[in-house]
Structure formats: structure tokens, C-alpha cells
Short mmCIF file of C-alpha atoms and ligand atoms in Angstrom, two decimals:
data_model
loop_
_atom_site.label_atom_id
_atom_site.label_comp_id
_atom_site.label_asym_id
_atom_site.label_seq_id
_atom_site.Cartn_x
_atom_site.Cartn_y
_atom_site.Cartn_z
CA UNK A 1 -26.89 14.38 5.51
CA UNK A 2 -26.27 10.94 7.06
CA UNK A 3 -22.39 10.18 5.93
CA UNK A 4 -21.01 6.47 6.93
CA UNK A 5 -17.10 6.56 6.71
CA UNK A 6 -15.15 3.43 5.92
CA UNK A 7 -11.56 3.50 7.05
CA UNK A 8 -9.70 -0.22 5.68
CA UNK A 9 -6.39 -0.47 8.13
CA UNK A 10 -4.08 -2.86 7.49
CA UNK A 11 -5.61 -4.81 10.82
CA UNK A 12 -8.84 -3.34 11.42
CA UNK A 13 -11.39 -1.78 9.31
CA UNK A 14 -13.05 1.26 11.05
CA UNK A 15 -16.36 2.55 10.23
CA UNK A 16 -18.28 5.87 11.39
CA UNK A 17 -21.78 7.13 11.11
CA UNK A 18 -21.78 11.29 10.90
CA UNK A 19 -24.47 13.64 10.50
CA UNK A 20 -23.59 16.58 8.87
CA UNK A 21 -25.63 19.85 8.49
CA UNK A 22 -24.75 23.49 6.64
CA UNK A 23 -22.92 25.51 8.09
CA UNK A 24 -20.58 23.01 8.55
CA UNK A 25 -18.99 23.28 11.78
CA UNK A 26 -15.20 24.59 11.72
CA UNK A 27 -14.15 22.27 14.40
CA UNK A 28 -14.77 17.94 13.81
CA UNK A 29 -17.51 16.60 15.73
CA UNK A 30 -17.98 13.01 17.15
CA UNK A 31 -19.52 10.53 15.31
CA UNK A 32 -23.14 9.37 15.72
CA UNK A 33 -21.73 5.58 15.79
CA UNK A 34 -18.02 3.92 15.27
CA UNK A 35 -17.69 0.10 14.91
CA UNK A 36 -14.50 -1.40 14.18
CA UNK A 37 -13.67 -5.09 12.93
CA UNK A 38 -10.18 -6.44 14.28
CA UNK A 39 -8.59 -8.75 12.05
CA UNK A 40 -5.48 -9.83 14.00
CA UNK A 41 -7.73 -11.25 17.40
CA UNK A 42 -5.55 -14.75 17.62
CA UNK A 43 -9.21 -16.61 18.31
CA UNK A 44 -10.70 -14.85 15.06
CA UNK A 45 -12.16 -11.62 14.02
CA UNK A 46 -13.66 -9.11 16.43
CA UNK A 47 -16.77 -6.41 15.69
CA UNK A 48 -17.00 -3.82 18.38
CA UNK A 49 -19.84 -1.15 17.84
CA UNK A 50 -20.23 1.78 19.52
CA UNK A 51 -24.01 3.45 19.57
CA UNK A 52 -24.99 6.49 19.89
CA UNK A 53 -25.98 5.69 23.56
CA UNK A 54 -22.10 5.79 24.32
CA UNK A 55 -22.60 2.04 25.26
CA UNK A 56 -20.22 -0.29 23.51
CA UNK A 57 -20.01 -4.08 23.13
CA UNK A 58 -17.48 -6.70 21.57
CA UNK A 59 -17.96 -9.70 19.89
CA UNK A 60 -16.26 -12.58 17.60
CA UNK A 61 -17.63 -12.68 14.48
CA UNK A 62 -18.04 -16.52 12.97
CA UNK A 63 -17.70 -15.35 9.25
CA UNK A 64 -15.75 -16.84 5.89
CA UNK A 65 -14.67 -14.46 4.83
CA UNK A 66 -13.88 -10.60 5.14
CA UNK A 67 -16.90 -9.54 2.89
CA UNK A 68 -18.82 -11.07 5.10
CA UNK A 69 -17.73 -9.82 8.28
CA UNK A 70 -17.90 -6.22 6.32
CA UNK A 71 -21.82 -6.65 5.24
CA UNK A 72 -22.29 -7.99 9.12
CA UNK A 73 -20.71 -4.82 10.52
CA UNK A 74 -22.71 -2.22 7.97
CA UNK A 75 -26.31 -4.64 9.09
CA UNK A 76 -25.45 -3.37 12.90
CA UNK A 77 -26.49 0.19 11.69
CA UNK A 78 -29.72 -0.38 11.15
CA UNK A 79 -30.32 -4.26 12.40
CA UNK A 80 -27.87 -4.53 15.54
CA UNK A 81 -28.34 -4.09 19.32
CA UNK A 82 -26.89 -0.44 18.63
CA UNK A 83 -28.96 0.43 15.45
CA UNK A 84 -28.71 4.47 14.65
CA UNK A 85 -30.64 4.48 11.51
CA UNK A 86 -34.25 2.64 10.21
CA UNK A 87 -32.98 1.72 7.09
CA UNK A 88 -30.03 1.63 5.08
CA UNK A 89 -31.50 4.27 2.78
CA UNK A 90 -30.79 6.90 5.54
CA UNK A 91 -27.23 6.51 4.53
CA UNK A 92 -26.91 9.32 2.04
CA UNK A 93 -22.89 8.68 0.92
CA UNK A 94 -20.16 6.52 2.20
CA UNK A 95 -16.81 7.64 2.24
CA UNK A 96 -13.55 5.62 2.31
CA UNK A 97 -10.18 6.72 2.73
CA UNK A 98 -7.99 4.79 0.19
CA UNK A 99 -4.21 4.49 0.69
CA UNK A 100 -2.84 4.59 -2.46
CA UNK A 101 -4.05 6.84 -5.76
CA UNK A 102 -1.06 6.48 -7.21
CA UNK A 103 -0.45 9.66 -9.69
CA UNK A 104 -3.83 9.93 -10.83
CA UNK A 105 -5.88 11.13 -8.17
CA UNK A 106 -5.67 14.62 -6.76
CA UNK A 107 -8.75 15.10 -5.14
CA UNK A 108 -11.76 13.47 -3.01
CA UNK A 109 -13.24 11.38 -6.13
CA UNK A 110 -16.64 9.70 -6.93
CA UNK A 111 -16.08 5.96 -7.12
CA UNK A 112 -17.03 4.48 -10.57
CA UNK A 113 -15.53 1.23 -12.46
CA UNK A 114 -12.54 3.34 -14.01
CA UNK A 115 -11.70 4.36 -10.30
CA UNK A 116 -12.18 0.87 -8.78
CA UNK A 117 -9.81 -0.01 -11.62
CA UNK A 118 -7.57 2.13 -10.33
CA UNK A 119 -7.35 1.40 -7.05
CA UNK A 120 -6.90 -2.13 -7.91
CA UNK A 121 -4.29 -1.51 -10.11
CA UNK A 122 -2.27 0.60 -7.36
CA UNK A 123 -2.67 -2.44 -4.97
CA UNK A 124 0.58 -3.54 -6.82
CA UNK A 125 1.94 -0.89 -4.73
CA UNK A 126 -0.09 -0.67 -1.32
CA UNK A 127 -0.37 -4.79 -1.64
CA UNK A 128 -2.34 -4.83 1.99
CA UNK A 129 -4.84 -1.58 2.01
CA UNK A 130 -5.96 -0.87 -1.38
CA UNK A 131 -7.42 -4.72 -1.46
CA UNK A 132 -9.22 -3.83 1.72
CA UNK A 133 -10.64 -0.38 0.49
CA UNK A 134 -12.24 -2.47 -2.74
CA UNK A 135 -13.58 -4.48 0.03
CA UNK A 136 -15.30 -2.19 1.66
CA UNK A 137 -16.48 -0.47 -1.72
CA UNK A 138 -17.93 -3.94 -2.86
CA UNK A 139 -19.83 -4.63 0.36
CA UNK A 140 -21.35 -1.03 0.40
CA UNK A 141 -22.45 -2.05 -3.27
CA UNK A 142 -23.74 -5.33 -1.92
CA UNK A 143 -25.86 -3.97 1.00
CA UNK A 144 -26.50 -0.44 0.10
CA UNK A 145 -27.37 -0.48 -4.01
CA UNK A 146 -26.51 2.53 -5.60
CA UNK A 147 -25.67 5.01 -2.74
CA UNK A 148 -22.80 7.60 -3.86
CA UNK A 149 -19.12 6.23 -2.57
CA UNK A 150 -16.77 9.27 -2.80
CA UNK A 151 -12.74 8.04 -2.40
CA UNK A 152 -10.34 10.32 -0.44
CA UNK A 153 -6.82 9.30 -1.27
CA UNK A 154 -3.61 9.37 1.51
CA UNK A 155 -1.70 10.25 -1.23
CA UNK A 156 -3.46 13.37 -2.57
CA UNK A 157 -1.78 16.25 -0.06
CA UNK A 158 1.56 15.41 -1.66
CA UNK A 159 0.41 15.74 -5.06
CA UNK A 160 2.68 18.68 -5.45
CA UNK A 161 5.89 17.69 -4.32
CA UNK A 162 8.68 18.68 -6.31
CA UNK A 163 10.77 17.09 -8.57
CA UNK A 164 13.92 17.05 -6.04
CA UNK A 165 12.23 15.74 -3.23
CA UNK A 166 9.66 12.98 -5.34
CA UNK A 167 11.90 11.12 -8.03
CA UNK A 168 14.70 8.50 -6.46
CA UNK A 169 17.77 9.02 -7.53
CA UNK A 170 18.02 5.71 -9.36
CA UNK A 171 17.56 5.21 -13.13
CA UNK A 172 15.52 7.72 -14.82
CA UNK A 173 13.01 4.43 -15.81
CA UNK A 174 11.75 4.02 -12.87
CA UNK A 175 9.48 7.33 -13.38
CA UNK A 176 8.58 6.15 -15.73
CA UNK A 177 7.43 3.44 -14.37
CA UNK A 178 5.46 5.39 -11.43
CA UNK A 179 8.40 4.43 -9.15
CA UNK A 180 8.41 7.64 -6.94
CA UNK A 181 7.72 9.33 -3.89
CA UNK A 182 3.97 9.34 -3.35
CA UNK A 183 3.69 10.31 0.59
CA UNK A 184 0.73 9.00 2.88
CA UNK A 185 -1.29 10.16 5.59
CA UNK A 186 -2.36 13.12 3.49
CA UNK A 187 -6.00 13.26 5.24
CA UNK A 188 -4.49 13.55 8.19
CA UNK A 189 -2.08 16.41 7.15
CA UNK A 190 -4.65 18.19 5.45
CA UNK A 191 -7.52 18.23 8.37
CA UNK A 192 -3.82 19.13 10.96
CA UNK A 193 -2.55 21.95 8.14
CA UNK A 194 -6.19 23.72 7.74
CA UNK A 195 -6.23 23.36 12.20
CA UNK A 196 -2.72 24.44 12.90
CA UNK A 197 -3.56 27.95 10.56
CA UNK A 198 -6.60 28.34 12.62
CA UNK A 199 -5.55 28.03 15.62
CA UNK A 200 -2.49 30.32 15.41
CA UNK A 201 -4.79 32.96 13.48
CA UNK A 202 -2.79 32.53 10.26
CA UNK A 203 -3.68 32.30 6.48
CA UNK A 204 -2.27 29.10 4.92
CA UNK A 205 -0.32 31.20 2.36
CA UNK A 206 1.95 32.09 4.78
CA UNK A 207 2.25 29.20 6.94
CA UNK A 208 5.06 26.84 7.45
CA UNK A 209 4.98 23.79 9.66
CA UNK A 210 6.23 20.51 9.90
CA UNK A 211 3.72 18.26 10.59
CA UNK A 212 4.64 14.84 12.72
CA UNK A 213 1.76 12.36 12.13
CA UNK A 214 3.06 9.60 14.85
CA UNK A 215 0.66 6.89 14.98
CA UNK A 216 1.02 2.55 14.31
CA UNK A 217 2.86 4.25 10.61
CA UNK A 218 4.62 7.25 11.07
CA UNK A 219 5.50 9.72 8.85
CA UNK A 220 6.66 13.23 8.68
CA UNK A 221 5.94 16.49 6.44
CA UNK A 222 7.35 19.97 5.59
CA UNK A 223 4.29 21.87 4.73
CA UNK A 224 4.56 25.35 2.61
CA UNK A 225 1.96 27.24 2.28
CA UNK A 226 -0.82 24.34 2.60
CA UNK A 227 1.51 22.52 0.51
CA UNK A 228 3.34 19.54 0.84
CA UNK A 229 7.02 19.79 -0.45
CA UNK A 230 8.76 17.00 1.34
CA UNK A 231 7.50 13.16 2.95
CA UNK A 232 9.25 11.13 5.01
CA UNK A 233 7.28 8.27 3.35
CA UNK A 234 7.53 7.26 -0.32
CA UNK A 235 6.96 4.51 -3.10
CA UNK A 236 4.72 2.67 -0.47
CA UNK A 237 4.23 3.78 3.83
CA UNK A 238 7.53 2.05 4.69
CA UNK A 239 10.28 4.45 4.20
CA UNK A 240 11.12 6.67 6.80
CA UNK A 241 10.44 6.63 10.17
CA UNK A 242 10.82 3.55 12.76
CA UNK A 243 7.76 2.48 13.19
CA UNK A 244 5.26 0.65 15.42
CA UNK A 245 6.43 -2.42 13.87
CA UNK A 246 7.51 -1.06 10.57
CA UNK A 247 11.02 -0.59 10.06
CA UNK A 248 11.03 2.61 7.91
CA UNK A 249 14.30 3.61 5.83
CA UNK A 250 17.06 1.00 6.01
CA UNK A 251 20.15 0.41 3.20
CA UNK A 252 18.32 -1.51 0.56
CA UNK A 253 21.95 -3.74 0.37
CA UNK A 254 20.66 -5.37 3.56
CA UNK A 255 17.94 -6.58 1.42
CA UNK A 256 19.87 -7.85 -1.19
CA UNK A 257 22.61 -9.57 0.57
CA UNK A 258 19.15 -11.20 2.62
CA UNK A 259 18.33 -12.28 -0.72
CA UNK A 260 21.46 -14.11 -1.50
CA UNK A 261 21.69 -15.51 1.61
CA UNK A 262 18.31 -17.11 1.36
CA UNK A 263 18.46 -17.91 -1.86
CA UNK A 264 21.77 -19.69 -1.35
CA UNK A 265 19.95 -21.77 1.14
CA UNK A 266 17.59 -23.18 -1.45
CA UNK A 267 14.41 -20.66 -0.57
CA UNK A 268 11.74 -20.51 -3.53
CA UNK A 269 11.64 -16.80 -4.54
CA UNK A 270 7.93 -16.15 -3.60
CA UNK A 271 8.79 -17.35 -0.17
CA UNK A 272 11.57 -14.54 0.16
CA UNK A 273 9.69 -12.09 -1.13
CA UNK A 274 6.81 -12.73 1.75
CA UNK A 275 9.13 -13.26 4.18
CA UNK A 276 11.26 -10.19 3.89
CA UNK A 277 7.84 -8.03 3.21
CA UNK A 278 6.66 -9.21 6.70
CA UNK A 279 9.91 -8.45 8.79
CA UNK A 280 10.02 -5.34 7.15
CA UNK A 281 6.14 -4.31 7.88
CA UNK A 282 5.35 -6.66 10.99
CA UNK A 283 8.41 -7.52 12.45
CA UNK A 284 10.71 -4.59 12.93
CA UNK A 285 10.51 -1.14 14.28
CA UNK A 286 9.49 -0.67 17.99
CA UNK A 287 8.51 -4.46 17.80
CA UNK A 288 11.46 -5.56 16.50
CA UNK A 289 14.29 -3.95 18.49
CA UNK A 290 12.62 -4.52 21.60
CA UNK A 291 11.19 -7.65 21.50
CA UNK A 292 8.76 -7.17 23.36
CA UNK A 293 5.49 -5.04 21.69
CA UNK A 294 4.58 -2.10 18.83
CA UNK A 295 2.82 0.29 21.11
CA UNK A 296 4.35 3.47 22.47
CA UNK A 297 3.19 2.95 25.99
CA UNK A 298 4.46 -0.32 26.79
CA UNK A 299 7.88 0.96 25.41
CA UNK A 300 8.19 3.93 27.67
CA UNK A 301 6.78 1.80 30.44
CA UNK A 302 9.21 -0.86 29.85
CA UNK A 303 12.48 1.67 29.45
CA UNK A 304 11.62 3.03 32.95
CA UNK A 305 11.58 0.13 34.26
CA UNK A 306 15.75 -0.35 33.22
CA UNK A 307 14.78 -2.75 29.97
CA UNK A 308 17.62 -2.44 27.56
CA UNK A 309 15.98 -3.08 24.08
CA UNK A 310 12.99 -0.97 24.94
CA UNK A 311 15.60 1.76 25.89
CA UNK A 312 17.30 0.94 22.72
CA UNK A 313 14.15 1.35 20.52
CA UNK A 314 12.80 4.58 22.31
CA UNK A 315 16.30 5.82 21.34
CA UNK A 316 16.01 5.48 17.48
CA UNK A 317 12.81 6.25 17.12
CA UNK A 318 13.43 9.41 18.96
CA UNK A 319 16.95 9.82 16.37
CA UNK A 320 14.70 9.07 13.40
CA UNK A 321 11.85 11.16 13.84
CA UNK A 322 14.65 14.38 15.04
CA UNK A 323 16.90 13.28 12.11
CA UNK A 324 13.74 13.53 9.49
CA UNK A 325 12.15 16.88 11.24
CA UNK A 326 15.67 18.05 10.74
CA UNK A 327 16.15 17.48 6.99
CA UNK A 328 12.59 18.37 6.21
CA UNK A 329 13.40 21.89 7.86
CA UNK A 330 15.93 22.79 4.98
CA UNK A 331 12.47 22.01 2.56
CA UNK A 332 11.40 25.03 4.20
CA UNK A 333 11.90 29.05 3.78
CA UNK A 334 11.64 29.29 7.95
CA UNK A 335 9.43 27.37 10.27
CA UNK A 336 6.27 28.60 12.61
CA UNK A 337 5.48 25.78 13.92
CA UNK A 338 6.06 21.34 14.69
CA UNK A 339 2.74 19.76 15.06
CA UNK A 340 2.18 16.86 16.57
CA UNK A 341 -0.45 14.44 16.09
CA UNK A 342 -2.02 10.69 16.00
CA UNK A 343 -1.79 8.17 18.76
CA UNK A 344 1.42 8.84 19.84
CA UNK A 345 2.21 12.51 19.02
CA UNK A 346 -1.06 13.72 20.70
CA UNK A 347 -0.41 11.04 24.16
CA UNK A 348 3.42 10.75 24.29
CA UNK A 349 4.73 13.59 26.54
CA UNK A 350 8.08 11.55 26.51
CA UNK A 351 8.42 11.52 22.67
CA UNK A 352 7.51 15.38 22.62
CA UNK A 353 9.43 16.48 24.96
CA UNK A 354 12.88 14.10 23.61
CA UNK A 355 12.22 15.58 19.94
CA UNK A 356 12.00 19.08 20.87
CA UNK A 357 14.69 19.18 23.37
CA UNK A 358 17.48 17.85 20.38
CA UNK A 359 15.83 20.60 18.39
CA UNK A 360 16.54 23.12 20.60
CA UNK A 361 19.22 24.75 17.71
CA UNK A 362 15.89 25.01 15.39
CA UNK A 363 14.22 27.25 17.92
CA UNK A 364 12.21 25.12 19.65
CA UNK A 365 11.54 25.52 22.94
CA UNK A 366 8.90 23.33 25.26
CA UNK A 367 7.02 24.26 27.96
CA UNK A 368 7.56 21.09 30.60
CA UNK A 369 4.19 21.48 32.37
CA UNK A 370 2.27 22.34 29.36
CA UNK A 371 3.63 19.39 27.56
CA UNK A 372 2.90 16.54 30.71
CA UNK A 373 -0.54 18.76 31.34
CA UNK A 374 -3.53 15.84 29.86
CA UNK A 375 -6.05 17.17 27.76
CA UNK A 376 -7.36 15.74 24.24
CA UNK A 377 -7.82 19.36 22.78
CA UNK A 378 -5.81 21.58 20.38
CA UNK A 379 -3.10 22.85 22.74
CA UNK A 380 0.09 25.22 22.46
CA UNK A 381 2.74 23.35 24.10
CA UNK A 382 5.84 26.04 23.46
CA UNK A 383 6.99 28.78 25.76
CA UNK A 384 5.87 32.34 25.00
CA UNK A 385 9.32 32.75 23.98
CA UNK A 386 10.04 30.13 21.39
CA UNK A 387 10.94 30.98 18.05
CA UNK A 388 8.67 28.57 16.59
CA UNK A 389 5.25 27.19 17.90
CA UNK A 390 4.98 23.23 18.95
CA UNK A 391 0.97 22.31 18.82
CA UNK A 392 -0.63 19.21 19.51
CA UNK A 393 -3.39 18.68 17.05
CA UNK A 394 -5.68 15.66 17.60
CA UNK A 395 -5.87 14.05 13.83
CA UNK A 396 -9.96 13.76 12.60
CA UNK A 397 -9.36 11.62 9.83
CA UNK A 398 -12.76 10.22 9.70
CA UNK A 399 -14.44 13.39 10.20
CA UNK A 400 -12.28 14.98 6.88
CA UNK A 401 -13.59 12.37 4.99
CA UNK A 402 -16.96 12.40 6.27
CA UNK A 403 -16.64 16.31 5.15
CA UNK A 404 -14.63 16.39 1.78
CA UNK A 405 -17.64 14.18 0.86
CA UNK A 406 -20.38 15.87 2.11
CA UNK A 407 -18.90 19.10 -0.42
CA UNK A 408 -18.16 17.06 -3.05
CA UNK A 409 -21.79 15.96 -3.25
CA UNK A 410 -22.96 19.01 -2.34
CA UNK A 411 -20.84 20.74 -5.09
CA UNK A 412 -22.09 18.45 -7.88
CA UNK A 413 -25.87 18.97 -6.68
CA UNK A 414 -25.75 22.49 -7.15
CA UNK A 415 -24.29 21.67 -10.35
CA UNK A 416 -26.90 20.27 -11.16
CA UNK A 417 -29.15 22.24 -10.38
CA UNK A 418 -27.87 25.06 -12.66
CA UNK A 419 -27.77 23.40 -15.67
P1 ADP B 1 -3.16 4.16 13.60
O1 ADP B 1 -1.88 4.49 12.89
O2 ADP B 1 -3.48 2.70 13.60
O3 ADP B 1 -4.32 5.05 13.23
P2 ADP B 1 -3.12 5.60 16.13
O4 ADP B 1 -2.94 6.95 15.56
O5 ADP B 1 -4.39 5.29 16.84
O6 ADP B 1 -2.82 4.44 15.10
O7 ADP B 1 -1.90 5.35 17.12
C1 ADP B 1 -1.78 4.13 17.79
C2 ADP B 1 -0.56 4.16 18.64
O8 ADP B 1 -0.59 5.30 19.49
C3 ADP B 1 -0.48 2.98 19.59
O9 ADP B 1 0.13 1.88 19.01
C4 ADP B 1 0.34 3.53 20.72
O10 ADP B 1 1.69 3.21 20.46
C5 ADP B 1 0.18 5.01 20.63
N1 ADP B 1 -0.47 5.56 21.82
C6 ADP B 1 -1.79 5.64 22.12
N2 ADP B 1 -1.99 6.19 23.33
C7 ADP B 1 -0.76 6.48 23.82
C8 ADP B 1 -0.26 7.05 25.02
N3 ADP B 1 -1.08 7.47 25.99
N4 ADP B 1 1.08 7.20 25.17
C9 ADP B 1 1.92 6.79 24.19
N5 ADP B 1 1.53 6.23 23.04
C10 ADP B 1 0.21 6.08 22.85
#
């Protein structure tokens, strides 16, 4: 079964081709095709397709508007220099990971008008990916008719948090309201819980880990038995962690007293709004303290090289992320093991190897030349000794979906069948 997965990013929207075939194999496999569309190229947007040849190639796209970029990326299946299929009827489901459910949506869902509703109305609340998800929903209706579209939600895995560690301590309206911890990257978590058992040999009814899913967002969770019971992340993917350019938690007075300030100065309130949304989500974290860029690499390369503010912001993030592994700990009965994954858990040897040295006191202990050794695999990165195991699971978000859907329709086909 041919399953195209559509992943809408706040600057890019991914998109993957798998082929998927009982028995399903245990371990992700690569996609048939990938093609991404970058939205933040200064001279416009940018398609880059990957075929099944390996062979990639880049271009700018001279489109109005994102639809139409979308329908001119899903053409390059079956019309474009790297075509993988004859036709779009080949494509048997698409899958798309949406950010926000909100509280109604548990599990991998087939997309109909109440659940487009949905996600529309939770763009309130995830103002930037939810619009782009119904984007990629309406060109797939566009271009590929009636095909089943199947939504996985970020906020799903944390469906279960409790009470204590969900609701905000502030007026008892606000649940009411649907103002409360939600949690994101749940794909992610999921594919790195059901990995992490695996590879250590363990059922997930015993398992405890705290996952550390460190990519452009960052967040952190205390899993319990394939559970979720505490997020770094909450209402929306801003609180917590620093960020690549997202600040994560800071006092909410600094907003306020931001708010006076510009409103003393005569600022319409729409334009405050905007502005302090984008210095919270664009212009701080990593970014913002050091001036200089939002990606990991350039930090660490820049901090060797004696710059301060790099120095500075490898220094926080490092206090956030040990601070928040920390307090999630206490979520938990005991701990087996800290996973890291995403861009810069599975690269960063140098954020690895600052987090687990401050959590020595938890029982963590690294292995140096494990943790510098390369490799893109599933790896054990502890000494035999430690107390609790530190794995480095590369996140298959795509592929998750790409599954979840492939059993969903499965599932409702043998349904079917037997009535
Ligand atoms: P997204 O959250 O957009 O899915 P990724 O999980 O791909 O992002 O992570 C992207 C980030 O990973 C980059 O911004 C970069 O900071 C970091 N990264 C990628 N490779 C490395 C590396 N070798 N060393 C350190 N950081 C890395």
C-alpha cells in the first residue's frame, strides 16, 4: 500500500512517499521519495524532491500562493523529473501529522468535515500549523479526489496526563475554556517510547524513560508505562525549553509590563500582539541570545571559537533542558532510561554529554567515546555501570504516520469485511 505523508512545519512542508507491505517491518524504513517546500528562502519558495534514484534537485517555485506550490509539489510524484508513481491513483492514503487536536482527538483519525472543523477551530491555538495541515488536506482533495486522509495528532500521546501536571494553576475557567496543558511532539514520543522498550528488551508496562525530543522545538517527557504523565510543552509548543529560536517558559509579567510599555507608546493592539508572538517564536531562544543563528551547530561552533553570546546560549539551553529532565524525574516511580532524539539530541555529542554530566546525582553515567562515536542508528551511549540507560533514538516521524495509517485503514477494511 502506497502511503504519501504530509508533514506542514511551521517553515517547510515535508512530504514522503512509503510503501508499506504486511508484516510490517518492526524497524522504519526509508521512504520511496521525500520532497520538501521551504517557505522562508529570502528570494521565494523552494521545492526540493528527492527520487527514488537517490538523486535530488532544488528549485524556486514561481507560485501565488501556498495551495499552489502544495498541488505543484504532489504533481512531481507522478509528473516531475523524479516521478515514483504512474498516476495519482497509486496513492492509496495520505497521512498528515496535525499539531494541535486539542481535547478531542485521541487517536490517528479519518479526516471528514467535522474533523477539518476541528482542526480549524484549534488553529486559535496552534495559529501557524493547523492552517498549514488544512492546506495540505485541501490540496490532496484538489489533486487526488476522494483518496482516504487519516490525521495523526502531536497532541494525542499526552492525552492522559493527569490532572496535576495538565491544568494551570490559574482560575479554574480557564478549563473550562480548554486552557491547559496539551503537550506536542507526541508522534515522535510514541515511535521513540515503542523503540526505547525494544531495544532494551522491555515490555512498556514496566518502562520508565524520559524522553528528550531536541529538534528546531524542543520539548521534554516523563513517560510511565507508554504513558505520558508530564510535558515540558503546554497550551501551545512554546513553553518550556529554549529553543531554536523559540524562547520556551519565561515570567508571563515580562509580557505584560511589554504590553504597557508599548501600549504607552501609542502601539495599536493587533500590532503588539504580532509583534510579541514573533519575538517569542522567531526571535528568541538560541537565535536570540546569541545573535547570531537557531541551529545547534553553528552555536557550538561559534562557543569554541571564544564567542560570548553563543557561550551564553549553549549555557541555558543546557540549564533548561537539565532543569526540565530534572523536575520531570519526580513524575516518575524510578527511571531506566533518558532518550535522546531529533536533530539535535541524535547529532549533538556536546549537548549529551553537558546534560548527562549535571545529572550525574540521577544516575546517569556517559560513556565519552560511545557518545562522540558517529553513527545514525539506535545506540546505548551509558556505561555498563550506570544506573539508568542514556539511548539515542533517531525520531521516524514520517514513517509512524505512514504506519498508524496504514492500520487504521487496514483495521476498518477488515471491518468491513465482517459485517
Ligand atoms: P525540526 O524540529 O524542524 O523537525 P530537526 O529535528 O530536523 O528539526 O532538528 C533541526 C536542528 O537539529 C537544527 O536546527 C540543528 O540545530 C540541529 N542539528 C542537526 N544536525 C546537527 C549536528 N550535527 N549537531 C548539532 N545540531 C544539529
Amino acid at each position: 500500500m502506497q502511503i504519501l505523508v504530509l508533514n506542514a512545519g511551521s517553515s517547510s512542508q515535508k512530504c514522503a512517499l512509503f510503501d508499506l507491505t504486511e508484516p510490517l517491518p518492526e524497524a522504519a524504513s526509508a521512504p520511496l521519495w521525500r520532497a520538501a517546500i521551504d517557505w522562508t528562502n529570502p528570494d521565494g519558495a523552494q521545492l526540493s524532491v528527492k527520487g527514488g534514484d537517490g538523486e535530488s534537485t532544488s528549485t524556486p517555485l514561481q507560485v501565488g500562493s501556498h495551495l499552489e506550490a502544495l498541488e505543484h509539489l504532489l504533481a512531481q510524484l507522478w509528473q516531475g523529473e523524479h516521478r515514483i508513481i504512474d498516476s495519482p491513483e497509486a496513492i492509496a492514503a495520505v497521512g498528515h501529522r496535525v499539531v494541535h487536536g486539542g481535547p478531542h482527538y485521541r487517536e490517528a483519525t479519518v479526516i471528514d468535515g467535522q474533523v477539518k472543523r476541528t482542526i480549524e477551530a484549534m488553529a486559535a491555538f496552534a495559529p501557524v500549523h493547523n492552517p498549514a495541515a488544512l492546506e495540505g488536506i485541501r490540496a490532496v482533495e484538489q489533486l487526488l479526489g476522494p483518496v482516504p486522509q487519516v490525521a495523526l495528532f502531536d497532541t494525542a500521546f499526552h492525552r492522559d496526563l493527569p490532572d496535576r501536571a495538565a491544568v494551570y494553576p490559574g482560575p479554574y475557567e480557564w478549563l473550562d475554556a480548554d486552557i491547559r496543558r496539551y503537550g506536542f511532539h507526541g508522534i515522535s514520543y510514541a515511535y521513540c517510547t515503542e523503540r526505547a522498550a525494544r531495544f532494551l528488551e522491555r515490555e512498556l508496562s514496566s518502562l520508565r524513560l524520559i524522553v528528550c525530543h531536541l529538534g528546531n522545538g524542543c520539548s521534554a517527557a516523563a513517560i510511565a508505562r507508554g504513558k505520558s504523565v508530564d510535558t515540558t510543552m503546554g497550551f501551545t509548543p512554546l513553553e518550556g525549553l529554549m529553543m531554536g529560536s523559540r524562547s520556551g517558559s519565561v515570567d508571563p509579567s515580562i509580557l505584560i509590563y511589554l504590553l504597557r510599555q508599548m501600549t504607552q507608546q501609542g502601539q495599536p493592539p493587533e500590532k503588539i500582539a504580532d509583534y510579541l508572538d514573533d519575538t517569542l517564536n522567531k526571535a528568541s531562544g538560541l537565535k536570540g541570545i546569541s545573535g547570531l543563528t537557531s541551529d545547534m551547530r553553528q552555536i557550538t561552533a561559534a562557543l569554541n571559537t571564544g564567542n560570548a553570546r553563543a557561550g551564553l546560549a549553549f549555557d541555558i539551553y543546557i540549564h533548561r533542558l537539565v532543569s526540565a529532565i530534572a523536575a520531570l524525574r519526580t513524575s516518575l516511580d524510578g527511571l531506566d532510561a533518558l532518550v535522546f532524539t531529533a536533530g539535535v539530541g541524535e547529532n549533538s555529542a556536546e549537548v549529551r554529554a553537558h546534560t548527562c554530566e549535571r545529572l550525574a546525582f540521577l544516575g546517569l553515567q556517559l560513556d565519552g567515546a560511545k557518545n562522540q562515536a558517529p553513527g545514525g542508528s539506535e545506540r546505548d551511549i551509558a556505561t555498563p555501570d550506570s544506573a539508568v540507560r542514556i539511548l539515542v533514538i533517531p525520531t521516524q516521524e514520517d514513517w509512524a504516520i505512514a504506519r498508524e495509517c496504514y492500520r487504521l485503514l487496514s483495521a476498518s477494511a477488515a471491518d468491513k469485511r465482517q459485517r
